[in-house]
Amino acid sequence: MMATKKTVVLYPGFGVGHLTPMLELAKSILRHGGGAALAVAVALAEPPATYAAGFHAAVARAQAANPSVSFHVLPAPAAGELREEEEPLVTILRFLRDTTAPLRDFLRSRRPPAAALVLDMFCADALGVAAELALPAYFLFPSGAAGLAVFLALPAARAAVGAGGFGSLGADAVLTFHGAPPLRVSELSQGLADDGESCRAMLRVAARIPEGARGILVNSFEKLEPRAMEALRDGRCLPDRPTPPVYCVGPLVSPGGAAAAADRHECLRWMDAQPDRSVVFLCFGSLGAFPKHQLAEIAAGLESSGQRFLWVVRSPHPPAAVAGEESDESLDELLPAGFLEKTKDRGLVVNSWAPQVDVLRHRAAAAFVTHCGWNSTLEGVAAGVPLLCWPLYAEQKMNKVRIVEDMRLGVGMEMDGEGFVTAEEVEKKVRWVMEGDDGEVRELRERVAKAKELAAEAVEEGGPSDLAFVEFLKDLLEASHQGVVHA
């Protein structure tokens, strides 16, 4: 008689940037856990109406691409709508807290029962459900080892600065964290500097995770962030309590290339006609939309640079900016008059979405202008392209510092205090990374090529990330047999 498979339930909350690494984690569990007869289910919170555009289409795409994974959409709690006086992050965390009841009902209904629960960082309130059901609970931290080192240290760091909070130190004040480069207050994750409700909510999450997690998975690899991993293992980020085991299991990125030839996106067919290492790719994530005056500056800079480019443009107006769906506004409406015609022989602009992994891994890709979201950062590293860093929101300013100063795999775009980048800066940096032949740019290309090799080696059988994943699954199976959780 065939043994019943143990099911690992993944709970990413909602948001493309949080779902994407969870899906790659699901594939890794199935790949590594075949002998252990593991199955994977993904529980997804039905988002509030404000964030719901495109949700079901995204779930359908995920199901189609991952037929071995079961997907379950949890009913949204009645209290999940946006409140005008509330900051978006507070709404998200409150919504996910309210969704713990539907999650509990889902887990209780499973036959056979779930063996373990893997949570997104924003789903810390689900630790109570895990404890109630005697499920071992792990977290997938979506922003790398240095991001985790800073995140875990935040409650103690905030307490040390006194009543005024981080913002009282001034935007240019420098903070130091074990395992991370020095950070200005202005480079902390969005919402931390003003000491408002978003800051307090984030601090509560940061304090809760090490109290209840049996282990933390990090989407990174040892040789990309050795200093951060050393600090985490030594317990220096949490001096007043034990640090849960940290498993560095990345890069959890799609290998790409899954689409059949007939279904290849138009931009890939366009890239097929371009010379090797000749195209700069500009893409700013699922929420990376710019006002028209900034789009005009980017267009002018690309035109003046003379370089080949592929540019993903999102409408600055919802729902496209939220949902990642095509905008009703045409590219002609969004971009300066005549730009598309003048650059048609060396550039392509696509509306709202492109298959980023496939673009970055295409032989014609030479550089990546990115918002520094961690998924995009790892996809660029794994593809071996230099990064031109243009952070927009969330923890992206901190990621930019890590990319430029710690990893040394990219350079920053100069911007003013409002995040505005001029056409001259776009032209300058694009020309430099595409045409430059000085020692600095040659060394950058060499480091990027080496990082690509190390990323591939990390996830090969017997590589450090592969071995860390084996250790994680061993602990998960032991914990599920015992029916205990880390408290």
Coordinates of C-alpha atoms in Angstrom, one line a residue:
M1 CA 0.0 0.0 0.0
M2 CA 1.4 3.4 -1.0
A3 CA 2.2 5.7 1.9
T4 CA 0.2 8.9 2.1
K5 CA 2.2 12.0 1.1
K6 CA 2.9 14.6 3.7
T7 CA 1.7 18.1 2.6
V8 CA 3.7 21.3 3.2
V9 CA 1.4 24.3 3.1
L10 CA 2.8 27.6 1.8
Y11 CA 1.1 30.8 2.8
P12 CA 2.5 33.8 0.8
G13 CA -0.2 36.3 1.8
F14 CA -0.7 38.3 -1.4
G15 CA 1.3 40.3 -3.9
V16 CA 3.3 39.1 -6.9
G17 CA 6.7 39.8 -5.3
H18 CA 5.8 37.5 -2.4
L19 CA 4.1 34.8 -4.5
T20 CA 6.9 34.4 -7.0
P21 CA 9.6 33.1 -4.6
M22 CA 7.0 30.9 -2.8
L23 CA 6.3 29.2 -6.2
E24 CA 9.9 28.5 -6.7
L25 CA 10.1 27.2 -3.2
A26 CA 7.2 24.8 -4.0
K27 CA 9.2 23.5 -7.0
S28 CA 12.3 23.0 -4.8
I29 CA 10.3 21.1 -2.2
L30 CA 8.9 18.8 -4.8
R31 CA 12.3 18.3 -6.4
H32 CA 14.1 17.6 -3.2
G33 CA 11.3 15.8 -1.4
G34 CA 10.3 13.3 -4.0
G35 CA 11.8 10.5 -2.0
A36 CA 10.2 11.7 1.2
A37 CA 6.8 11.7 -0.6
L38 CA 6.1 15.4 0.0
A39 CA 3.2 17.3 -1.6
V40 CA 2.8 21.1 -1.7
A41 CA -0.3 23.2 -1.3
V42 CA -0.4 27.0 -1.6
A43 CA -3.0 28.9 0.4
L44 CA -3.7 32.4 -1.0
A45 CA -5.6 35.1 0.7
E46 CA -8.3 36.7 -1.4
P47 CA -7.1 40.3 -1.4
P48 CA -9.3 43.3 -0.5
A49 CA -11.0 45.0 -3.4
T50 CA -8.3 47.8 -3.5
Y51 CA -5.7 45.2 -4.4
A52 CA -7.8 42.6 -6.1
A53 CA -7.4 43.6 -9.8
G54 CA -5.7 40.7 -11.7
F55 CA -5.6 38.4 -8.7
H56 CA -7.6 35.5 -10.1
A57 CA -5.7 35.8 -13.5
A58 CA -2.4 35.6 -11.6
V59 CA -3.7 32.5 -9.7
A60 CA -4.8 30.9 -13.0
R61 CA -1.3 31.5 -14.5
A62 CA 0.4 30.0 -11.4
Q63 CA -1.8 26.9 -11.5
A64 CA -1.2 26.4 -15.2
A65 CA 2.6 26.7 -14.7
N66 CA 2.6 24.5 -11.6
P67 CA 0.3 21.5 -12.2
S68 CA 1.9 19.5 -9.3
V69 CA 1.0 22.1 -6.8
S70 CA -2.5 22.5 -5.4
F71 CA -3.9 26.1 -4.9
H72 CA -6.6 27.2 -2.5
V73 CA -8.0 30.7 -2.3
L74 CA -9.1 31.6 1.2
P75 CA -12.2 33.7 1.6
A76 CA -11.5 37.3 2.4
P77 CA -12.5 38.6 5.8
A78 CA -15.2 41.2 5.9
A79 CA -12.9 43.7 7.6
G80 CA -10.3 43.7 4.9
E81 CA -11.1 46.8 3.0
L82 CA -8.9 49.9 2.8
R83 CA -9.6 52.6 5.3
E84 CA -8.9 56.2 4.2
E85 CA -7.0 57.1 7.3
E86 CA -4.9 53.9 7.3
E87 CA -1.5 53.4 5.6
P88 CA -1.3 50.7 3.0
L89 CA 1.1 48.5 4.9
V90 CA -1.1 48.6 8.0
T91 CA -4.1 47.6 5.9
I92 CA -2.1 44.6 4.5
L93 CA -1.0 43.4 7.9
R94 CA -4.4 43.9 9.4
F95 CA -6.0 42.0 6.5
L96 CA -3.6 39.1 6.8
R97 CA -4.2 39.0 10.6
D98 CA -7.9 38.8 9.9
T99 CA -7.3 36.0 7.4
T100 CA -5.9 33.7 10.0
A101 CA -9.4 32.4 10.8
P102 CA -10.0 31.2 7.2
L103 CA -6.4 29.8 7.2
R104 CA -7.2 27.9 10.4
D105 CA -10.4 26.5 8.8
F106 CA -8.5 25.4 5.7
L107 CA -5.7 23.6 7.7
R108 CA -8.3 21.9 10.0
S109 CA -10.2 20.6 6.9
R110 CA -7.2 18.9 5.3
R111 CA -7.1 15.1 5.2
P112 CA -4.5 14.0 5.9
P113 CA -3.5 16.9 8.0
A114 CA -0.7 19.3 6.9
A115 CA 2.8 18.4 7.9
A116 CA 4.2 21.9 8.1
L117 CA 3.5 25.5 7.3
V118 CA 5.8 28.0 5.5
L119 CA 4.8 31.6 5.9
D120 CA 5.7 34.9 4.2
M121 CA 7.3 37.5 6.5
F122 CA 4.1 39.5 6.6
C123 CA 2.1 36.5 7.8
A124 CA 3.5 36.3 11.3
D125 CA 0.1 36.3 12.9
A126 CA -0.4 32.9 11.5
L127 CA 2.1 31.6 14.0
G128 CA -0.8 31.3 16.5
V129 CA -2.6 29.0 14.1
A130 CA 0.5 26.9 13.7
A131 CA 0.9 26.6 17.5
E132 CA -2.8 25.7 18.0
L133 CA -2.6 22.9 15.4
A134 CA 0.9 21.7 16.5
L135 CA 2.4 22.5 13.1
P136 CA 6.1 23.3 12.7
A137 CA 6.2 26.8 11.2
Y138 CA 9.0 28.3 9.0
F139 CA 9.3 31.6 7.2
L140 CA 10.5 32.4 3.8
F141 CA 12.1 35.8 4.0
P142 CA 11.8 37.4 0.5
S143 CA 14.7 39.9 0.7
G144 CA 18.0 38.2 1.1
A145 CA 20.4 37.6 4.0
A146 CA 21.4 41.2 4.7
G147 CA 17.7 42.2 4.6
L148 CA 16.9 39.6 7.2
A149 CA 19.9 40.7 9.4
V150 CA 18.6 44.2 9.4
F151 CA 15.0 43.2 9.8
L152 CA 15.6 41.0 12.9
A153 CA 17.7 43.8 14.5
L154 CA 15.1 46.5 14.0
P155 CA 13.2 46.3 17.3
A156 CA 16.5 46.7 19.3
A157 CA 17.8 49.4 17.0
R158 CA 14.5 51.4 17.3
A159 CA 14.5 51.1 21.1
A160 CA 18.1 52.4 21.2
V161 CA 17.3 55.7 19.4
G162 CA 14.8 56.8 21.9
A163 CA 11.3 58.4 21.7
G164 CA 11.9 60.3 18.4
G165 CA 12.5 57.2 16.3
F166 CA 14.8 56.8 13.4
G167 CA 13.5 60.0 11.8
S168 CA 14.7 62.1 14.7
L169 CA 18.3 61.3 13.7
G170 CA 18.0 63.0 10.3
A171 CA 17.7 61.5 6.8
D172 CA 21.5 61.4 6.4
A173 CA 22.3 59.9 9.8
V174 CA 24.1 56.5 9.3
L175 CA 22.9 53.4 11.1
T176 CA 25.0 50.2 11.4
F177 CA 23.7 46.7 11.5
H178 CA 25.6 43.4 11.8
G179 CA 25.9 41.8 8.4
A180 CA 24.9 44.8 6.3
P181 CA 26.6 47.9 4.9
P182 CA 26.0 51.2 6.7
L183 CA 22.6 52.6 5.9
R184 CA 21.3 56.2 6.0
V185 CA 18.0 56.7 7.7
S186 CA 16.6 57.6 4.3
E187 CA 17.7 54.2 3.0
L188 CA 15.7 52.2 5.5
S189 CA 12.6 50.3 4.3
Q190 CA 9.6 52.5 3.5
G191 CA 7.7 53.7 6.6
L192 CA 10.4 53.1 9.2
A193 CA 11.8 56.7 9.3
D194 CA 8.5 58.4 10.2
D195 CA 7.8 56.3 13.3
G196 CA 4.1 56.0 12.4
E197 CA 1.8 53.0 12.5
S198 CA 3.6 51.3 9.6
C199 CA 6.8 51.5 11.5
R200 CA 5.2 50.1 14.7
A201 CA 3.5 47.3 12.6
M202 CA 6.8 46.3 11.0
L203 CA 8.5 46.2 14.4
R204 CA 5.8 43.9 15.8
V205 CA 6.4 41.5 12.9
A206 CA 10.2 41.7 13.3
A207 CA 9.8 40.8 17.0
R208 CA 7.3 38.0 16.4
I209 CA 9.1 36.0 13.8
P210 CA 12.1 34.9 16.0
E211 CA 9.7 34.1 18.8
G212 CA 7.7 31.5 16.9
A213 CA 9.7 30.4 13.8
R214 CA 11.3 26.9 13.8
G215 CA 13.5 28.2 11.0
I216 CA 13.9 30.9 8.4
L217 CA 14.5 30.3 4.7
V218 CA 16.5 33.0 2.9
N219 CA 16.3 33.5 -0.8
S220 CA 20.0 34.1 -1.4
F221 CA 23.2 32.1 -1.6
E222 CA 26.2 32.0 0.7
K223 CA 28.8 33.5 -1.6
L224 CA 26.6 36.4 -2.5
E225 CA 26.1 37.5 1.1
P226 CA 28.8 35.8 3.3
R227 CA 29.0 38.7 5.8
A228 CA 25.3 38.6 6.5
M229 CA 25.1 34.9 6.8
E230 CA 28.0 34.9 9.2
A231 CA 26.2 37.5 11.4
L232 CA 23.0 35.5 11.4
R233 CA 24.7 32.3 12.3
D234 CA 26.7 33.9 15.1
G235 CA 23.5 35.3 16.6
R236 CA 24.7 38.9 16.4
C237 CA 21.5 40.2 14.9
L238 CA 19.5 39.1 17.9
P239 CA 21.8 39.5 20.9
D240 CA 19.0 39.1 23.5
R241 CA 17.5 35.9 22.2
P242 CA 18.4 32.8 20.1
T243 CA 18.2 33.2 16.4
P244 CA 16.2 30.5 14.7
P245 CA 18.1 28.3 12.2
V246 CA 18.6 30.2 9.0
Y247 CA 18.7 28.2 5.7
C248 CA 20.2 30.0 2.8
V249 CA 18.5 28.2 -0.1
G250 CA 18.6 30.5 -3.1
P251 CA 18.6 31.8 -5.7
L252 CA 14.9 30.8 -5.9
V253 CA 14.4 32.0 -9.4
S254 CA 12.7 30.5 -12.4
P255 CA 15.0 29.0 -15.0
G256 CA 12.8 30.5 -17.7
G257 CA 12.4 29.1 -21.2
A258 CA 9.1 27.3 -20.4
A259 CA 7.0 28.9 -23.2
A260 CA 6.6 27.0 -26.4
A261 CA 8.1 28.6 -29.5
A262 CA 4.7 29.6 -30.8
D263 CA 3.9 31.3 -27.5
R264 CA 7.1 33.3 -27.2
H265 CA 6.5 37.0 -26.4
E266 CA 7.1 39.5 -29.1
C267 CA 9.9 41.1 -27.3
L268 CA 11.9 37.8 -27.3
R269 CA 11.4 37.5 -31.1
W270 CA 12.7 41.1 -31.3
M271 CA 15.7 40.3 -29.2
D272 CA 16.5 37.3 -31.4
A273 CA 17.3 39.8 -34.2
Q274 CA 19.7 41.8 -32.0
P275 CA 23.5 41.2 -31.6
D276 CA 24.9 39.5 -28.5
R277 CA 25.1 41.7 -25.4
S278 CA 23.7 44.7 -27.1
V279 CA 20.4 45.5 -25.4
V280 CA 19.7 47.4 -22.1
F281 CA 16.5 46.1 -20.5
L282 CA 14.4 48.5 -18.4
C283 CA 11.8 47.1 -16.1
F284 CA 10.6 48.3 -12.7
G285 CA 8.5 45.5 -11.1
S286 CA 4.8 44.8 -10.7
L287 CA 4.2 48.3 -9.1
G288 CA 6.8 50.3 -10.9
A289 CA 4.9 53.0 -12.7
F290 CA 6.2 56.5 -13.4
P291 CA 4.4 59.9 -14.0
K292 CA 4.5 61.1 -17.6
H293 CA 7.2 63.7 -16.9
Q294 CA 9.6 61.0 -15.7
L295 CA 8.7 58.7 -18.6
A296 CA 9.6 61.6 -20.9
E297 CA 13.0 61.9 -19.2
I298 CA 13.7 58.2 -19.6
A299 CA 12.7 58.4 -23.3
A300 CA 14.9 61.3 -24.0
G301 CA 17.9 59.6 -22.2
L302 CA 17.4 56.4 -24.2
E303 CA 17.1 58.3 -27.5
S304 CA 20.3 60.3 -26.8
S305 CA 22.3 57.3 -25.7
G306 CA 22.1 55.6 -29.1
Q307 CA 21.9 52.2 -27.5
R308 CA 19.5 49.3 -28.2
F309 CA 16.9 49.0 -25.5
L310 CA 13.8 47.0 -24.4
W311 CA 11.6 49.0 -22.1
V312 CA 8.6 47.9 -20.1
V313 CA 6.2 50.8 -19.5
R314 CA 3.4 50.7 -17.1
S315 CA 0.6 53.2 -16.9
P316 CA 0.9 55.6 -13.9
H317 CA -2.8 55.1 -13.3
P318 CA -4.6 52.0 -11.8
P319 CA -5.5 49.3 -12.4
A320 CA -2.5 48.5 -14.6
A321 CA 0.0 49.8 -12.0
V322 CA -1.5 47.6 -9.3
A323 CA -2.5 44.5 -11.3
G324 CA 0.4 44.2 -13.8
E325 CA -2.2 44.1 -16.6
E326 CA -2.1 46.0 -19.8
S327 CA -3.2 49.6 -19.5
D328 CA -6.0 51.1 -21.5
E329 CA -3.6 54.0 -22.3
S330 CA -1.6 53.4 -25.5
L331 CA 2.1 53.8 -25.5
D332 CA 1.7 56.7 -27.8
E333 CA -0.3 58.4 -25.1
L334 CA 2.2 57.7 -22.4
L335 CA 5.4 58.5 -24.2
P336 CA 6.6 61.7 -25.9
A337 CA 5.3 62.4 -29.4
G338 CA 7.5 60.8 -32.1
F339 CA 9.7 58.7 -29.7
L340 CA 8.5 55.3 -30.8
E341 CA 9.0 56.2 -34.5
K342 CA 12.4 57.7 -34.0
T343 CA 13.8 54.8 -32.0
K344 CA 12.0 51.9 -33.8
D345 CA 15.2 50.6 -35.5
R346 CA 17.0 50.0 -32.2
G347 CA 14.4 49.9 -29.4
L348 CA 11.2 48.2 -28.4
V349 CA 8.7 49.4 -25.8
V350 CA 6.1 46.9 -24.5
N351 CA 3.0 47.7 -22.4
S352 CA 3.0 46.6 -18.8
W353 CA 4.6 43.2 -18.9
A354 CA 7.5 41.2 -20.4
P355 CA 8.9 37.7 -19.5
Q356 CA 11.7 39.2 -17.4
V357 CA 13.6 36.0 -16.7
D358 CA 13.7 35.0 -20.4
V359 CA 14.7 38.5 -21.4
L360 CA 17.6 38.7 -18.9
R361 CA 18.9 35.3 -19.9
H362 CA 18.7 36.1 -23.6
R363 CA 22.1 36.3 -25.3
A364 CA 21.3 39.9 -26.5
A365 CA 20.8 41.2 -22.9
A366 CA 23.6 43.4 -21.7
A367 CA 22.4 45.4 -18.7
F368 CA 19.3 45.7 -16.5
V369 CA 17.8 49.0 -15.3
T370 CA 15.9 47.8 -12.2
H371 CA 13.9 49.0 -9.2
C372 CA 16.0 46.7 -7.0
G373 CA 13.2 44.4 -5.9
W374 CA 14.9 41.3 -4.5
N375 CA 13.4 38.9 -7.0
S376 CA 14.5 41.1 -9.9
T377 CA 17.9 41.5 -8.3
L378 CA 18.4 37.7 -8.1
E379 CA 17.1 37.2 -11.6
G380 CA 19.7 39.7 -12.9
V381 CA 22.5 38.1 -10.9
A382 CA 21.6 34.6 -12.1
A383 CA 21.6 35.9 -15.7
G384 CA 24.9 37.6 -15.3
V385 CA 24.0 41.2 -16.3
P386 CA 25.2 44.4 -14.6
L387 CA 22.5 46.3 -12.6
L388 CA 21.7 50.0 -13.0
C389 CA 19.8 50.6 -9.7
W390 CA 16.7 52.8 -9.5
P391 CA 15.0 52.0 -6.3
L392 CA 11.3 53.1 -5.9
Y393 CA 9.6 51.8 -2.7
A394 CA 9.6 49.2 0.1
E395 CA 13.1 48.0 1.0
Q396 CA 14.6 48.8 -2.5
K397 CA 16.8 51.7 -1.4
M398 CA 18.5 49.3 1.1
N399 CA 18.8 46.7 -1.7
K400 CA 20.5 49.3 -3.9
V401 CA 23.1 49.9 -1.2
R402 CA 23.8 46.2 -0.9
I403 CA 24.1 45.8 -4.7
V404 CA 26.4 48.7 -5.2
E405 CA 28.6 48.6 -2.0
D406 CA 28.5 45.0 -0.8
M407 CA 28.0 42.8 -3.8
R408 CA 29.5 45.4 -6.2
L409 CA 27.3 44.1 -9.1
G410 CA 25.8 47.4 -10.2
V411 CA 25.8 51.2 -10.0
G412 CA 23.2 53.6 -8.8
M413 CA 21.3 56.1 -10.8
E414 CA 21.7 59.6 -9.4
M415 CA 18.3 61.1 -8.3
D416 CA 17.0 64.0 -6.4
G417 CA 15.3 63.9 -3.1
E418 CA 12.0 63.1 -4.8
G419 CA 13.5 60.1 -6.7
F420 CA 13.5 62.0 -10.0
V421 CA 16.1 61.0 -12.6
T422 CA 17.1 63.3 -15.5
A423 CA 17.5 62.4 -19.1
E424 CA 21.2 63.2 -18.9
E425 CA 21.7 60.7 -16.1
V426 CA 19.8 58.0 -18.0
E427 CA 22.0 58.6 -21.0
K428 CA 25.2 58.8 -19.0
K429 CA 24.7 55.5 -17.1
V430 CA 23.4 53.6 -20.1
R431 CA 26.3 54.7 -22.3
W432 CA 28.8 53.8 -19.5
V433 CA 27.5 50.3 -18.9
M434 CA 27.1 49.6 -22.6
E435 CA 30.1 51.3 -24.1
G436 CA 32.5 51.8 -21.2
D437 CA 36.0 50.3 -21.5
D438 CA 37.7 51.7 -18.4
G439 CA 38.9 49.4 -15.6
E440 CA 35.8 50.1 -13.5
V441 CA 33.3 48.8 -16.0
R442 CA 35.5 45.9 -17.0
E443 CA 35.8 44.8 -13.4
L444 CA 32.0 45.1 -12.9
R445 CA 31.5 42.8 -15.9
E446 CA 33.9 40.3 -14.5
R447 CA 32.3 40.3 -11.0
V448 CA 28.8 39.9 -12.6
A449 CA 30.0 36.9 -14.7
K450 CA 31.5 35.3 -11.6
A451 CA 28.4 35.9 -9.6
K452 CA 26.4 34.1 -12.3
E453 CA 28.7 31.1 -12.0
L454 CA 28.4 31.1 -8.2
A455 CA 24.6 31.3 -8.3
A456 CA 24.4 28.3 -10.6
E457 CA 26.9 26.3 -8.4
A458 CA 24.9 27.1 -5.3
V459 CA 21.8 25.2 -6.4
E460 CA 23.5 22.3 -8.1
E461 CA 23.4 19.0 -6.4
G462 CA 25.8 19.2 -3.5
G463 CA 26.1 23.0 -3.7
P464 CA 25.7 25.0 -0.5
S465 CA 22.1 26.1 -1.2
D466 CA 21.2 22.5 -2.2
L467 CA 22.7 21.2 1.0
A468 CA 20.9 23.8 3.1
F469 CA 17.6 22.8 1.5
V470 CA 18.2 19.2 2.4
E471 CA 18.8 20.2 6.0
F472 CA 15.6 22.2 6.0
L473 CA 13.6 19.3 4.8
K474 CA 15.2 17.0 7.3
D475 CA 14.2 19.3 10.1
L476 CA 10.7 19.7 8.7
L477 CA 10.2 15.9 8.5
E478 CA 11.5 15.4 12.0
A479 CA 9.3 18.1 13.4
S480 CA 6.2 16.8 11.6
H481 CA 6.8 13.3 13.0
Q482 CA 7.1 14.8 16.5
G483 CA 4.1 17.1 16.2
V484 CA 5.9 20.0 17.8
V485 CA 6.6 23.6 17.1
H486 CA 9.4 25.9 18.1
A487 CA 8.2 28.2 20.8

